[in-house]
Amino acid sequence: MKLPIPLPGTLSTLRSLDFGRRAEVKKIPQRMCVSCRERKNKSELVRVVLLPDGRIEVDPTGKMAGRGAYVCKNKECLDAAIKAHRIEKSLNGKADDMITERISEMIGRESERIGDPESGSGTGEEKTNRNGKPSSEEKILSFLGLANKAGQVVSGADAVSAASGKNTVFLFIASEDAAQGTVRLLTRISADKGIPLYRFSTKSRLGSKLGKRDRAVIAVTDKNFSTRLAELLNEHILNK
């Protein structure tokens, strides 16, 4: 019995199609929660990172440099991890008393972003929209606060100007009530170096979120933080 002879190129075509199908299957990265010890998709976990100075901070972007640890996005795992100091033991670092609140804020923001009706940051001080959810301004301010706690924000005209001279700035923010001379200076630096500049909020609100007095100008010195902030700021502008 004669076997059918394949048409020219058929086998190579089938092999290439099969390889293409296998290439399309992407492996989803997983990590282990330091609390429940279960392996889950990274998107289901919050990452905390050990900073160079030994402090432990929340990593909203999931891409900050440094050794990281993960905890599930639920109150039970978070409370257990904090109570047993599992995050600190995992990273051999020091977490301050506000780490729980900052992780909770991040979980609340993430839940609100995907439409979870039970979401919320738990601060009780946020401006909300008609649906009772944090306003776009408050979401930006909260994220800016996280970037600041991670040491990725400089503020004040002198500090911002110095940072831009070192080419370590990825995004500028000038308050809507900043002095015109300050805005002109920042606009010039922005144009010269190709750094995006946004007008946002007020001096008092920006300063308050950074734990300082009025701040008219802010610079973000981390690429991942600035990318996410730009997304939030663009959404805020479109929804005005």
mmCIF file of C-alpha atoms in Angstrom:
data_model
loop_
_atom_site.group_PDB
_atom_site.id
_atom_site.type_symbol
_atom_site.label_atom_id
_atom_site.label_comp_id
_atom_site.label_asym_id
_atom_site.label_seq_id
_atom_site.Cartn_x
_atom_site.Cartn_y
_atom_site.Cartn_z
ATOM 1 C CA MET A 1 0.000 0.000 0.000
ATOM 2 C CA LYS A 2 1.418 3.293 -1.052
ATOM 3 C CA LEU A 3 1.347 6.123 1.425
ATOM 4 C CA PRO A 4 0.055 9.463 0.136
ATOM 5 C CA ILE A 5 2.812 11.799 -0.884
ATOM 6 C CA PRO A 6 2.493 15.186 0.876
ATOM 7 C CA LEU A 7 2.293 18.238 -1.303
ATOM 8 C CA PRO A 8 5.473 20.324 -1.510
ATOM 9 C CA GLY A 9 5.835 22.586 1.498
ATOM 10 C CA THR A 10 2.922 20.990 3.393
ATOM 11 C CA LEU A 11 4.972 19.514 6.238
ATOM 12 C CA SER A 12 7.005 22.656 6.743
ATOM 13 C CA THR A 13 3.822 24.726 6.722
ATOM 14 C CA LEU A 14 2.175 22.490 9.324
ATOM 15 C CA ARG A 15 5.275 22.599 11.492
ATOM 16 C CA SER A 16 5.387 26.390 11.311
ATOM 17 C CA LEU A 17 1.692 26.619 12.186
ATOM 18 C CA ASP A 18 2.175 24.284 15.144
ATOM 19 C CA PHE A 19 5.188 26.303 16.333
ATOM 20 C CA GLY A 20 3.147 29.481 16.001
ATOM 21 C CA ARG A 21 0.383 28.050 18.172
ATOM 22 C CA ARG A 22 2.880 27.020 20.829
ATOM 23 C CA ALA A 23 4.529 30.436 20.708
ATOM 24 C CA GLU A 24 1.177 32.126 21.330
ATOM 25 C CA VAL A 25 0.789 30.386 24.702
ATOM 26 C CA LYS A 26 2.407 32.774 27.160
ATOM 27 C CA LYS A 27 3.347 31.643 30.616
ATOM 28 C CA ILE A 28 1.714 33.807 33.272
ATOM 29 C CA PRO A 29 4.262 34.755 35.971
ATOM 30 C CA GLN A 30 3.377 33.537 39.447
ATOM 31 C CA ARG A 31 4.675 34.396 42.892
ATOM 32 C CA MET A 32 4.144 33.076 46.417
ATOM 33 C CA CYS A 33 2.264 35.012 49.092
ATOM 34 C CA VAL A 34 4.409 35.388 52.226
ATOM 35 C CA SER A 35 1.298 34.874 54.356
ATOM 36 C CA CYS A 36 -0.746 31.938 53.008
ATOM 37 C CA ARG A 37 2.220 30.491 51.031
ATOM 38 C CA GLU A 38 0.034 29.892 47.972
ATOM 39 C CA ARG A 39 1.394 30.536 44.477
ATOM 40 C CA LYS A 40 -0.803 32.915 42.485
ATOM 41 C CA ASN A 41 -0.653 35.087 39.400
ATOM 42 C CA LYS A 42 1.316 38.285 40.048
ATOM 43 C CA SER A 43 -1.800 40.320 39.248
ATOM 44 C CA GLU A 44 -3.499 38.803 42.310
ATOM 45 C CA LEU A 45 -0.734 39.935 44.664
ATOM 46 C CA VAL A 46 0.714 43.177 46.008
ATOM 47 C CA ARG A 47 4.481 43.577 45.745
ATOM 48 C CA VAL A 48 6.557 45.216 48.450
ATOM 49 C CA VAL A 49 10.195 46.036 47.860
ATOM 50 C CA LEU A 50 13.324 46.458 49.968
ATOM 51 C CA LEU A 51 14.802 49.903 49.311
ATOM 52 C CA PRO A 52 18.564 50.584 49.415
ATOM 53 C CA ASP A 53 18.266 52.246 52.837
ATOM 54 C CA GLY A 54 16.749 49.100 54.368
ATOM 55 C CA ARG A 55 13.160 50.348 54.416
ATOM 56 C CA ILE A 56 10.316 48.274 53.015
ATOM 57 C CA GLU A 57 7.864 50.082 50.739
ATOM 58 C CA VAL A 58 4.851 49.247 48.588
ATOM 59 C CA ASP A 59 5.594 48.855 44.875
ATOM 60 C CA PRO A 60 2.442 49.966 42.988
ATOM 61 C CA THR A 61 4.072 49.411 39.599
ATOM 62 C CA GLY A 62 5.446 45.963 40.387
ATOM 63 C CA LYS A 63 8.685 46.969 38.653
ATOM 64 C CA MET A 64 10.717 48.882 41.230
ATOM 65 C CA ALA A 65 14.343 47.833 41.547
ATOM 66 C CA GLY A 66 15.166 45.792 44.614
ATOM 67 C CA ARG A 67 14.334 42.525 46.316
ATOM 68 C CA GLY A 68 10.583 41.989 46.488
ATOM 69 C CA ALA A 69 7.987 40.011 48.423
ATOM 70 C CA TYR A 70 4.314 39.425 47.711
ATOM 71 C CA VAL A 71 1.080 39.286 49.688
ATOM 72 C CA CYS A 72 -2.464 38.463 48.568
ATOM 73 C CA LYS A 73 -4.893 41.285 47.874
ATOM 74 C CA ASN A 74 -7.146 40.450 50.807
ATOM 75 C CA LYS A 75 -7.410 41.634 54.386
ATOM 76 C CA GLU A 76 -6.879 38.198 55.953
ATOM 77 C CA CYS A 77 -3.492 37.589 54.346
ATOM 78 C CA LEU A 78 -2.390 41.184 54.888
ATOM 79 C CA ASP A 79 -3.308 41.186 58.591
ATOM 80 C CA ALA A 80 -1.609 37.822 59.143
ATOM 81 C CA ALA A 81 1.536 38.950 57.329
ATOM 82 C CA ILE A 82 1.789 42.154 59.373
ATOM 83 C CA LYS A 83 1.025 40.471 62.702
ATOM 84 C CA ALA A 84 3.695 37.801 62.195
ATOM 85 C CA HIS A 85 6.174 40.255 60.597
ATOM 86 C CA ARG A 86 6.359 37.944 57.575
ATOM 87 C CA ILE A 87 7.102 40.743 55.119
ATOM 88 C CA GLU A 88 10.006 42.004 57.236
ATOM 89 C CA LYS A 89 11.374 38.487 57.760
ATOM 90 C CA SER A 90 11.133 37.714 54.052
ATOM 91 C CA LEU A 91 13.065 40.827 53.032
ATOM 92 C CA ASN A 92 15.211 41.249 56.148
ATOM 93 C CA GLY A 93 14.198 44.906 56.297
ATOM 94 C CA LYS A 94 12.207 47.398 58.354
ATOM 95 C CA ALA A 95 8.558 48.209 57.629
ATOM 96 C CA ASP A 96 7.074 51.284 59.305
ATOM 97 C CA ASP A 97 3.715 51.383 61.084
ATOM 98 C CA MET A 98 1.948 52.830 58.014
ATOM 99 C CA ILE A 99 2.800 49.984 55.624
ATOM 100 C CA THR A 100 -0.552 48.276 56.282
ATOM 101 C CA GLU A 101 -2.459 51.432 55.408
ATOM 102 C CA ARG A 102 -0.492 51.954 52.209
ATOM 103 C CA ILE A 103 -1.024 48.368 51.065
ATOM 104 C CA SER A 104 -4.730 48.693 51.897
ATOM 105 C CA GLU A 105 -4.904 51.915 49.876
ATOM 106 C CA MET A 106 -3.347 50.182 46.894
ATOM 107 C CA ILE A 107 -5.725 47.213 47.149
ATOM 108 C CA GLY A 108 -8.659 49.614 47.424
ATOM 109 C CA ARG A 109 -7.566 51.571 44.358
ATOM 110 C CA GLU A 110 -7.064 48.400 42.344
ATOM 111 C CA SER A 111 -10.495 47.090 43.346
ATOM 112 C CA GLU A 112 -12.118 50.404 42.443
ATOM 113 C CA ARG A 113 -10.341 50.429 39.079
ATOM 114 C CA ILE A 114 -11.830 47.057 38.113
ATOM 115 C CA GLY A 115 -15.273 47.962 39.418
ATOM 116 C CA ASP A 116 -15.399 46.273 42.809
ATOM 117 C CA PRO A 117 -18.370 47.833 44.675
ATOM 118 C CA GLU A 118 -16.737 47.122 48.033
ATOM 119 C CA SER A 119 -13.572 49.019 47.221
ATOM 120 C CA GLY A 120 -12.189 51.981 49.102
ATOM 121 C CA SER A 121 -8.971 53.207 50.600
ATOM 122 C CA GLY A 122 -10.233 53.278 54.140
ATOM 123 C CA THR A 123 -8.926 56.759 54.890
ATOM 124 C CA GLY A 124 -12.360 58.354 55.174
ATOM 125 C CA GLU A 125 -10.921 61.627 53.862
ATOM 126 C CA GLU A 126 -11.054 61.178 50.121
ATOM 127 C CA LYS A 127 -13.116 63.294 47.793
ATOM 128 C CA THR A 128 -15.682 61.072 46.109
ATOM 129 C CA ASN A 129 -17.802 61.258 42.993
ATOM 130 C CA ARG A 130 -21.553 60.687 42.787
ATOM 131 C CA ASN A 131 -21.118 56.937 43.116
ATOM 132 C CA GLY A 132 -19.219 57.333 46.369
ATOM 133 C CA LYS A 133 -15.907 56.339 44.780
ATOM 134 C CA PRO A 134 -12.660 58.334 45.062
ATOM 135 C CA SER A 135 -12.443 61.168 42.552
ATOM 136 C CA SER A 136 -9.810 61.066 39.830
ATOM 137 C CA GLU A 137 -7.964 63.866 41.644
ATOM 138 C CA GLU A 138 -7.822 61.880 44.860
ATOM 139 C CA LYS A 139 -6.603 58.762 43.063
ATOM 140 C CA ILE A 140 -3.757 60.771 41.549
ATOM 141 C CA LEU A 141 -2.868 62.332 44.896
ATOM 142 C CA SER A 142 -2.870 58.925 46.606
ATOM 143 C CA PHE A 143 -0.607 57.430 43.954
ATOM 144 C CA LEU A 144 1.652 60.472 44.182
ATOM 145 C CA GLY A 145 1.839 59.893 47.928
ATOM 146 C CA LEU A 146 2.979 56.319 47.362
ATOM 147 C CA ALA A 147 5.642 57.474 44.911
ATOM 148 C CA ASN A 148 6.822 59.994 47.489
ATOM 149 C CA LYS A 149 7.030 57.371 50.260
ATOM 150 C CA ALA A 150 9.087 55.230 47.880
ATOM 151 C CA GLY A 151 11.550 58.106 47.512
ATOM 152 C CA GLN A 152 10.697 58.741 43.858
ATOM 153 C CA VAL A 153 9.454 62.348 44.165
ATOM 154 C CA VAL A 154 11.258 65.662 44.641
ATOM 155 C CA SER A 155 9.428 68.912 45.266
ATOM 156 C CA GLY A 156 10.148 72.608 45.437
ATOM 157 C CA ALA A 157 11.633 74.751 42.661
ATOM 158 C CA ASP A 158 15.286 74.326 43.668
ATOM 159 C CA ALA A 159 15.118 70.548 44.188
ATOM 160 C CA VAL A 160 13.171 70.011 40.964
ATOM 161 C CA SER A 161 15.596 72.152 38.967
ATOM 162 C CA ALA A 162 18.592 70.270 40.414
ATOM 163 C CA ALA A 163 17.037 66.866 39.676
ATOM 164 C CA SER A 164 16.252 67.837 36.087
ATOM 165 C CA GLY A 165 19.878 68.878 35.627
ATOM 166 C CA LYS A 166 20.943 65.341 36.539
ATOM 167 C CA ASN A 167 18.594 63.837 33.945
ATOM 168 C CA THR A 168 16.756 61.839 36.608
ATOM 169 C CA VAL A 169 13.258 63.272 36.039
ATOM 170 C CA PHE A 170 10.517 61.580 34.002
ATOM 171 C CA LEU A 171 7.495 63.794 34.748
ATOM 172 C CA PHE A 172 6.741 67.299 36.062
ATOM 173 C CA ILE A 173 3.642 68.510 37.893
ATOM 174 C CA ALA A 174 2.904 72.196 38.460
ATOM 175 C CA SER A 175 -0.068 73.149 40.602
ATOM 176 C CA GLU A 176 -2.892 75.053 38.941
ATOM 177 C CA ASP A 177 -2.250 77.988 41.285
ATOM 178 C CA ALA A 178 1.541 78.066 40.805
ATOM 179 C CA ALA A 179 3.167 81.446 40.108
ATOM 180 C CA GLN A 180 3.501 82.261 36.409
ATOM 181 C CA GLY A 181 7.267 82.691 36.703
ATOM 182 C CA THR A 182 7.572 79.197 38.166
ATOM 183 C CA VAL A 183 5.402 77.736 35.419
ATOM 184 C CA ARG A 184 7.440 79.473 32.705
ATOM 185 C CA LEU A 185 10.672 78.067 34.147
ATOM 186 C CA LEU A 186 9.271 74.542 34.322
ATOM 187 C CA THR A 187 7.794 74.839 30.832
ATOM 188 C CA ARG A 188 11.202 75.796 29.462
ATOM 189 C CA ILE A 189 12.928 72.860 31.179
ATOM 190 C CA SER A 190 10.152 70.548 29.991
ATOM 191 C CA ALA A 191 10.598 71.647 26.379
ATOM 192 C CA ASP A 192 14.405 71.490 26.498
ATOM 193 C CA LYS A 193 14.550 67.989 27.966
ATOM 194 C CA GLY A 194 11.376 66.481 26.527
ATOM 195 C CA ILE A 195 9.868 65.812 29.953
ATOM 196 C CA PRO A 196 6.041 65.877 30.123
ATOM 197 C CA LEU A 197 4.555 68.665 32.249
ATOM 198 C CA TYR A 198 1.064 68.582 33.786
ATOM 199 C CA ARG A 199 -0.921 71.298 35.585
ATOM 200 C CA PHE A 200 -2.772 69.648 38.438
ATOM 201 C CA SER A 201 -4.464 70.374 41.783
ATOM 202 C CA THR A 202 -3.399 73.108 44.222
ATOM 203 C CA LYS A 203 -0.225 73.930 46.129
ATOM 204 C CA SER A 204 -1.830 73.114 49.460
ATOM 205 C CA ARG A 205 -3.192 69.724 48.382
ATOM 206 C CA LEU A 206 0.057 68.670 46.748
ATOM 207 C CA GLY A 207 2.053 69.735 49.782
ATOM 208 C CA SER A 208 -0.324 67.997 52.163
ATOM 209 C CA LYS A 209 -0.075 64.708 50.275
ATOM 210 C CA LEU A 210 3.734 64.914 50.416
ATOM 211 C CA GLY A 211 3.709 65.725 54.114
ATOM 212 C CA LYS A 212 5.057 69.218 53.513
ATOM 213 C CA ARG A 213 3.898 72.823 53.254
ATOM 214 C CA ASP A 214 2.587 74.196 49.959
ATOM 215 C CA ARG A 215 4.284 72.652 46.933
ATOM 216 C CA ALA A 216 3.830 74.289 43.520
ATOM 217 C CA VAL A 217 6.199 72.053 41.539
ATOM 218 C CA ILE A 218 6.909 68.335 41.731
ATOM 219 C CA ALA A 219 9.172 66.003 39.766
ATOM 220 C CA VAL A 220 8.813 62.216 39.574
ATOM 221 C CA THR A 221 12.152 60.414 39.325
ATOM 222 C CA ASP A 222 11.033 56.867 38.538
ATOM 223 C CA LYS A 223 9.968 55.805 35.043
ATOM 224 C CA ASN A 224 7.331 53.286 36.133
ATOM 225 C CA PHE A 225 5.699 55.653 38.612
ATOM 226 C CA SER A 226 5.692 58.454 36.029
ATOM 227 C CA THR A 227 4.116 56.230 33.373
ATOM 228 C CA ARG A 228 1.213 55.310 35.648
ATOM 229 C CA LEU A 229 0.830 58.888 36.871
ATOM 230 C CA ALA A 230 0.679 60.120 33.274
ATOM 231 C CA GLU A 231 -2.117 57.633 32.576
ATOM 232 C CA LEU A 232 -4.084 58.832 35.617
ATOM 233 C CA LEU A 233 -3.488 62.495 34.772
ATOM 234 C CA ASN A 234 -4.611 62.013 31.173
ATOM 235 C CA GLU A 235 -7.794 60.292 32.367
ATOM 236 C CA HIS A 236 -8.376 63.156 34.808
ATOM 237 C CA ILE A 237 -7.988 65.757 32.048
ATOM 238 C CA LEU A 238 -10.352 63.903 29.696
ATOM 239 C CA ASN A 239 -13.018 63.561 32.393
ATOM 240 C CA LYS A 240 -12.925 67.200 33.467
#
